């Protein structure tokens, strides 16, 4: 299921929490004790000794599928701030793959058992989901915080050279936090799953999917093939939506598109100018002004986003478009007008003066043309010298060649080049005037203006209100579940049956001593890593690990009860703590949040998989080992994929980065203080915090009307995403709604498989193209 990286709701699935009542299994009394529940499961459900489970082929298949899906999830996390569940998709793909293997082997290879597939899904889930939570957010934020040195651009900031985000640190951090979450889940399993029978709805969904697949019914096979068809369609759409930066590297693909006149190519976005009139005029061309285009107000024909809308449904999608409309059509125009009163007047005046001066200075323009020609000739001569191993060209040779090249230009060409140079000078003067006006007025612009391009960028401001809404909504939800917090610490007693049954159950459960054996070296490694990489004191490092255990308890219980993992809230709690433990240390602030987020997501992920195994009668110790192995597969895949996909800060900033920028923004504020923000952003934070607190309270007080209330997460995310993302979500939700109205049964059966296939297909293709383009760029320098 889909889940925002910021908060992690994965979509509720209605189903019974327990296994009682199934065919041939006696009902448990409503007041059954913990001991009775353990015995009932062991006697009537447990199948772990009757069929293969933790086999080499299950682990290898899970590792392979998880490694592929880790690339897809990293791409979606960077693009839209959402990660997608792995277990169900991996189970279906594994089932289809092994059916094909069995068929082509002539029966020499057996089909995986249902418990093998459950183990495979646990391994795939760990590899594809629980290892990458901090890659896009924490390490992405560290890269965003890196400013270019004088004379450099963001293209000069190499991802692998950023302090605190080098390959060794990323690898160790990802591996240790992923393993930490797996080991921290050990003491929670028997209490939350065996005794309290918490639902873990996604775990139930995965179990029901596997039961359906292994029933060998025609309906189950149709679902599997529909998902694979959706995957193929997503791969094709991802290929046809390849960006210009990718095509510049993959020349054969560019040639293929050119040969068709770009008729088959799907545009990255279709601009809409419907609300430009709401924004103040701004300099666009020499001596002219034009209405500004709010960046992101467009339609994005992305199967990934539309399919995500099909999964999350109308409530979240309507909340997204509602929040985005309020921002783009109400709040942002007001702020733009407010900014324009202070900035735009002086800027336009300076623009006109610079234009007049540049136009009158013909000789200066011609000199600028000659200088440009010298720069071009310098590059050409240097390249030729390097290719032939000749000495570098002299200044005289460059000047002579530049004059010769300039002499070949017609008067019209010189005029066009001079005008372009004049435009450049005027735009620079306008930007300088705007900055000077803002400084003199002691006023910080709320929105980012692209004077030459005629765009206004909203998200640099809006993310503050959106982040506040999401953070406080998550914290309010956890606070309202105070019983969850209490039960996380109280726990339950050890389950006991007859002596033989008790001993047998002890052999299949994960022993508590495993947690100690795992956490001791992990804690030492994490504390050492924090000291060496992030300049954290040893005691603060220990506190970070201890707090991660507490926060993982809370996050896992929230997942069990609501299918919502508040990853964002757990990270922000840790950031708040480290604002006091390590003041002014922004890398420590982000690292602490990364520890909490990744360990919490890993714990919740393992418990969800263990719920699936519990319902199928799997051996939990073997499932734990499958998840343990999966962390290694995921780390091996996700780290190189990250560095290949995001080579520089410039590459990173081409993604949407809603969650990454939220982490960066919170870190900046907590380290430097709110004085770094414009007053309007501070107001937005308070309003966002109020909205984030009020909506969950209203949902709790008025549960009957919850479906009519906007989602706090959706409203907050709308101010972090662009309008085009929200619009695509709404299109997907409307498609799903229309499908239900036209043919409810087929929609219930195939909506999620189709959407999941589309999401996986486009994200995998987009990630693969980005990696190929990066590799080609590295090879050719």
CSV table of C-alpha atoms in Angstrom, one decimal, residues 6 31 39 45 47 54 82 156 186 253 256 271 307 309 338 385 429 457 483 485 491 495 527 605 688 704 742 775:
chain,number,residue,atom,x,y,z
A,6,UNK,CA,6.7,11.9,6.2
A,31,UNK,CA,-12.1,-13.3,27.4
A,39,UNK,CA,-2.1,-22.7,22.8
A,45,UNK,CA,-2.8,-22.6,13.1
A,47,UNK,CA,2.2,-25.0,10.1
A,54,UNK,CA,13.3,-20.5,5.3
A,82,UNK,CA,5.8,8.5,-0.7
A,156,UNK,CA,30.1,20.9,-8.2
A,186,UNK,CA,11.8,-9.0,19.2
A,253,UNK,CA,16.7,6.8,-26.9
A,256,UNK,CA,14.3,7.1,-31.3
A,271,UNK,CA,1.5,23.9,-18.0
A,307,UNK,CA,-2.0,5.1,-9.6
A,309,UNK,CA,-4.4,8.3,-6.2
A,338,UNK,CA,2.7,41.7,-0.3
A,385,UNK,CA,44.9,20.4,-27.5
A,429,UNK,CA,20.6,44.4,-12.0
A,457,UNK,CA,8.3,29.3,-6.5
A,483,UNK,CA,-3.3,3.8,26.1
A,485,UNK,CA,1.9,4.5,25.0
A,491,UNK,CA,3.6,-5.5,28.3
A,495,UNK,CA,2.6,-17.5,27.7
A,527,UNK,CA,27.5,5.4,19.1
A,605,UNK,CA,7.7,-3.5,9.0
A,688,UNK,CA,-0.3,24.6,10.5
A,704,UNK,CA,-19.1,9.1,12.3
A,742,UNK,CA,-19.5,1.2,-13.2
A,775,UNK,CA,26.8,5.8,-15.5
